[in-house]
Amino acid sequence: MQQIDHQPHAGPKDARSLLLLSLGSVGVVYGDIGTSPLYAFREALKPIGVDGITRIEVIGVISLMIWSLTIIVTLKYVLFLLRADNDGEGGTLSLLALLSKTANGHGPILMVLGLIGAALFLGDSMITPALSVLSAVEGLKLVAPDLSDYIVPISLAILIGLFAVQSRGTGAVARFFGPITALWFIVMAAGGIYHIFDDLGIFAAFNPWYAASFMVREGFLGIVVLGAVFLTVTGAEALYADLGHFGRKPIQLAWFALVFPALVLNYLGQGALVLSDPSAMSDPFFLMFPSWALLPIVILATFATIIASQAVITGAFSLVRQAIHLGFLPRMQILFTSETQTGQIYLPSVNTLLLVGVLALVLLFESSEALATAYGISVTGAMVVTTIMAFEFVRKKWNWSLPLAVGVLAPLLVLELVFLGANLLKIHDGGYVPVLFAAAFTIVMWTWRRGTAIIFQKTRRDDIPLEDFVRMIEKKGEHAPACVAGTAIFLTSDPTRAPAALMHNLKHNHVIHERNIILTIRTLGRPRIAEQDRFAVDEISERFSRVEIRFGFMETQNVSKTLASLRRGGLKFDIMSTSFYLGRRKLVVGAGMGMPHWQDRLYIALAEAAADPSDYFRLPANRVIELGSHVVI
């Protein structure tokens, strides 16, 4: 993804840049929601089409789809949530980082909600590529029925290729995302316009009475249909999560000028087609196009689904990086695939996990029809979480009164809870998959957060206050440890205590450097930090300094580069005569010490799999010394 505009609500400087950013957002932001017409209407008709379908039912389903797009996407996300930003960044974790500073006792609740929302998005990152690619490739059945048995192998090959190229970066391909997806929306709109004239009565779907009467008339079956209707708005969370990549105005322009009209026209066209020919309900999207155009449409649809999958995968990379910096996940190897765009990152472990999950889903469900039943729970759950957190946001940041906040957000929450309930009905048909994914990711993040806090408290009890340690060393006079030339930098998470690495170095080597820097790296609740606020220096004595380096949760934590700025800012040390001391902990399970035994084991496994801190913080490899200790958890 391109990192283009990091200023809150900073619009493009001119019309040309606005158009370019809007075109880019079409490919990245709207790829997922743009592939929903492939399967959404088809799946919504199935529960009510067993014994034939009536005219009023078709119009009712299309009305539900149009008004879902209008209320959920247009009103909630495009017009409302895009304004609820954290210094220009959106998304569940970004909102959590902002609200955690003013939680007023709601911190634990918000944290749990943030973890659940992030976990649901990661689950969605597995399901979306599998469903989207399968639904596109299945169009080959209409072009060449003999290829029906090869749908799954072809889908697997496309997905394996997609994940294989992640390490190369998306910069070159990303330039084509916008134009290709824009062409996709234009083609969808054209197909819809062509078939609208099959039955102009489909325009009655704009009347919300048809949506409401459908739900009342169908009863429980209407709730089942609603679970499929929700497929229409999947991908709406990407609007919010990608706010920092394009800015609010380009995303809004792309929605109102192209995406929303194209989706509505296509759904109207599918509805009119089924009204004129009920047999088309078997696959109304591909049957909209003449036989000579089917192969090009299948190819274009495949490209569109690959782009949609790419956007979700990149979003997962960005979310995991945020989670790492905010302390919800252990450090992982983060590779940068662009020298200029910091948003283009690649996480090998996350890529492998997503690939395994996606391939397992394709092999388990084998068709988009079966996989569609598993879809929706993760998305609706994430939307409910976002709405609840938005309530806290408007109260604390926009100073809305309680009646106003309830009046605006309660109807949205009720609607989304209805959608969630409708999707939960699909638990036994495959809906358990995203629930299991989300539960697993939530447990992992909660375990890491809780375990890290326990270790911090345990090690803190045995530490010596830093000021007391410095006074003790300086009072020893001629009995003080030997002084060696150079600078020692000790990394620690608690700048008020003497670092364990410093104490071990003194205990075993009996030396103190002539210059000692106690270095703490802080990740703040803002996406980025201004350079003038990057670091703070506190001179404790002539030999000891306390330095705090601050990063935003969207930034690369390059300590070596920041230390070079420190030297230019007046802190004197020679990098070639500087050693970095890191504390390496060996974790051992202790009975009844903190978390349950299985959670202790999970935390230890996560800690052992964490990336080496010298690599993660970009420390000079030949200047790092690690000193170990045992810690019982």
PDB file of N, CA, C and O in Angstrom, residues 2 36 58 109 188 193 218 225 228 294 313 322 360 382 415 440 442 515 537 550 558 589 596 623 632:
ATOM      1  N   GLN A   2       0.437   2.243  -0.660  1.00  0.00           N
ATOM      2  CA  GLN A   2       1.194   3.475  -0.689  1.00  0.00           C
ATOM      3  C   GLN A   2       0.922   4.322   0.530  1.00  0.00           C
ATOM      4  O   GLN A   2      -0.212   4.500   0.937  1.00  0.00           O
ATOM      5  N   SER A  36     -17.948  -8.446  -4.366  1.00  0.00           N
ATOM      6  CA  SER A  36     -19.155  -9.020  -3.756  1.00  0.00           C
ATOM      7  C   SER A  36     -20.246  -9.349  -4.775  1.00  0.00           C
ATOM      8  O   SER A  36     -20.971 -10.341  -4.591  1.00  0.00           O
ATOM      9  N   VAL A  58     -37.690 -10.887  -5.173  1.00  0.00           N
ATOM     10  CA  VAL A  58     -36.496 -10.383  -5.866  1.00  0.00           C
ATOM     11  C   VAL A  58     -36.304  -8.900  -5.557  1.00  0.00           C
ATOM     12  O   VAL A  58     -35.192  -8.453  -5.219  1.00  0.00           O
ATOM     13  N   ILE A 109     -11.820  -2.898  28.937  1.00  0.00           N
ATOM     14  CA  ILE A 109     -12.906  -3.218  28.002  1.00  0.00           C
ATOM     15  C   ILE A 109     -12.509  -2.834  26.582  1.00  0.00           C
ATOM     16  O   ILE A 109     -12.696  -3.601  25.625  1.00  0.00           O
ATOM     17  N   MET A 188     -18.984  -3.719 -14.637  1.00  0.00           N
ATOM     18  CA  MET A 188     -20.135  -4.126 -13.831  1.00  0.00           C
ATOM     19  C   MET A 188     -21.308  -3.180 -14.037  1.00  0.00           C
ATOM     20  O   MET A 188     -22.470  -3.613 -14.167  1.00  0.00           O
ATOM     21  N   ILE A 193     -26.622  -1.810 -16.394  1.00  0.00           N
ATOM     22  CA  ILE A 193     -27.457  -0.903 -17.203  1.00  0.00           C
ATOM     23  C   ILE A 193     -28.139  -1.663 -18.335  1.00  0.00           C
ATOM     24  O   ILE A 193     -29.322  -1.451 -18.632  1.00  0.00           O
ATOM     25  N   GLU A 218     -41.177 -12.630   5.479  1.00  0.00           N
ATOM     26  CA  GLU A 218     -40.432 -13.889   5.443  1.00  0.00           C
ATOM     27  C   GLU A 218     -40.122 -14.429   6.835  1.00  0.00           C
ATOM     28  O   GLU A 218     -39.814 -15.611   6.984  1.00  0.00           O
ATOM     29  N   VAL A 225     -31.755 -14.963   4.943  1.00  0.00           N
ATOM     30  CA  VAL A 225     -31.398 -14.208   3.732  1.00  0.00           C
ATOM     31  C   VAL A 225     -30.510 -13.019   4.094  1.00  0.00           C
ATOM     32  O   VAL A 225     -29.566 -12.677   3.372  1.00  0.00           O
ATOM     33  N   ALA A 228     -26.859 -13.558   4.014  1.00  0.00           N
ATOM     34  CA  ALA A 228     -26.254 -13.523   2.680  1.00  0.00           C
ATOM     35  C   ALA A 228     -26.213 -12.109   2.124  1.00  0.00           C
ATOM     36  O   ALA A 228     -25.274 -11.726   1.423  1.00  0.00           O
ATOM     37  N   LEU A 294     -17.886 -13.880 -22.006  1.00  0.00           N
ATOM     38  CA  LEU A 294     -17.703 -14.564 -20.731  1.00  0.00           C
ATOM     39  C   LEU A 294     -16.232 -14.760 -20.367  1.00  0.00           C
ATOM     40  O   LEU A 294     -15.825 -14.508 -19.235  1.00  0.00           O
ATOM     41  N   ILE A 313      -4.352  -8.797   2.192  1.00  0.00           N
ATOM     42  CA  ILE A 313      -3.075  -9.320   2.697  1.00  0.00           C
ATOM     43  C   ILE A 313      -2.193  -8.177   3.189  1.00  0.00           C
ATOM     44  O   ILE A 313      -1.605  -8.238   4.280  1.00  0.00           O
ATOM     45  N   GLN A 322       1.245  -2.853  13.507  1.00  0.00           N
ATOM     46  CA  GLN A 322       0.667  -2.013  14.559  1.00  0.00           C
ATOM     47  C   GLN A 322       0.564  -2.789  15.872  1.00  0.00           C
ATOM     48  O   GLN A 322       0.889  -2.267  16.944  1.00  0.00           O
ATOM     49  N   ALA A 360      -6.015 -24.105   3.139  1.00  0.00           N
ATOM     50  CA  ALA A 360      -6.852 -25.037   3.901  1.00  0.00           C
ATOM     51  C   ALA A 360      -8.333 -24.757   3.673  1.00  0.00           C
ATOM     52  O   ALA A 360      -9.142 -25.688   3.534  1.00  0.00           O
ATOM     53  N   ALA A 382     -16.414  -7.403  13.430  1.00  0.00           N
ATOM     54  CA  ALA A 382     -15.503  -6.258  13.396  1.00  0.00           C
ATOM     55  C   ALA A 382     -16.280  -4.949  13.326  1.00  0.00           C
ATOM     56  O   ALA A 382     -15.898  -3.940  13.938  1.00  0.00           O
ATOM     57  N   LEU A 415     -28.700  -2.433  13.958  1.00  0.00           N
ATOM     58  CA  LEU A 415     -28.702  -3.017  12.616  1.00  0.00           C
ATOM     59  C   LEU A 415     -27.563  -4.020  12.462  1.00  0.00           C
ATOM     60  O   LEU A 415     -27.758  -5.125  11.922  1.00  0.00           O
ATOM     61  N   ALA A 440      -8.555 -17.834  18.201  1.00  0.00           N
ATOM     62  CA  ALA A 440      -7.127 -18.171  18.289  1.00  0.00           C
ATOM     63  C   ALA A 440      -6.268 -16.912  18.296  1.00  0.00           C
ATOM     64  O   ALA A 440      -5.346 -16.771  19.118  1.00  0.00           O
ATOM     65  N   THR A 442      -7.163 -13.878  19.131  1.00  0.00           N
ATOM     66  CA  THR A 442      -7.410 -13.113  20.361  1.00  0.00           C
ATOM     67  C   THR A 442      -6.634 -13.704  21.531  1.00  0.00           C
ATOM     68  O   THR A 442      -6.024 -12.972  22.324  1.00  0.00           O
ATOM     69  N   ARG A 515      31.131   6.150  29.500  1.00  0.00           N
ATOM     70  CA  ARG A 515      29.876   6.782  29.100  1.00  0.00           C
ATOM     71  C   ARG A 515      28.807   5.707  29.039  1.00  0.00           C
ATOM     72  O   ARG A 515      28.956   4.698  28.338  1.00  0.00           O
ATOM     73  N   VAL A 537      16.488  13.562  26.322  1.00  0.00           N
ATOM     74  CA  VAL A 537      17.753  13.209  26.984  1.00  0.00           C
ATOM     75  C   VAL A 537      17.743  13.771  28.399  1.00  0.00           C
ATOM     76  O   VAL A 537      17.436  14.950  28.606  1.00  0.00           O
ATOM     77  N   ARG A 550      11.220   7.918  20.792  1.00  0.00           N
ATOM     78  CA  ARG A 550       9.783   7.722  20.599  1.00  0.00           C
ATOM     79  C   ARG A 550       9.470   7.460  19.125  1.00  0.00           C
ATOM     80  O   ARG A 550       9.990   8.133  18.245  1.00  0.00           O
ATOM     81  N   ASN A 558      13.868   2.264  13.707  1.00  0.00           N
ATOM     82  CA  ASN A 558      15.278   2.192  13.332  1.00  0.00           C
ATOM     83  C   ASN A 558      16.096   2.985  14.348  1.00  0.00           C
ATOM     84  O   ASN A 558      16.226   4.207  14.258  1.00  0.00           O
ATOM     85  N   VAL A 589       8.688 -22.142  33.165  1.00  0.00           N
ATOM     86  CA  VAL A 589       7.341 -22.231  33.731  1.00  0.00           C
ATOM     87  C   VAL A 589       7.429 -22.524  35.221  1.00  0.00           C
ATOM     88  O   VAL A 589       8.148 -23.428  35.660  1.00  0.00           O
ATOM     89  N   PRO A 596      -2.395 -19.586  33.559  1.00  0.00           N
ATOM     90  CA  PRO A 596      -2.528 -21.049  33.521  1.00  0.00           C
ATOM     91  C   PRO A 596      -1.345 -21.685  32.794  1.00  0.00           C
ATOM     92  O   PRO A 596      -0.685 -21.043  31.980  1.00  0.00           O
ATOM     93  N   ARG A 623      28.132  -4.702  17.035  1.00  0.00           N
ATOM     94  CA  ARG A 623      28.310  -3.915  18.254  1.00  0.00           C
ATOM     95  C   ARG A 623      27.355  -4.349  19.363  1.00  0.00           C
ATOM     96  O   ARG A 623      27.198  -3.667  20.366  1.00  0.00           O
ATOM     97  N   VAL A 632      11.304 -17.023  35.986  1.00  0.00           N
ATOM     98  CA  VAL A 632      10.220 -17.989  36.200  1.00  0.00           C
ATOM     99  C   VAL A 632       8.893 -17.271  36.027  1.00  0.00           C
ATOM    100  O   VAL A 632       8.661 -16.220  36.634  1.00  0.00           O
TER     101      VAL A 632
END
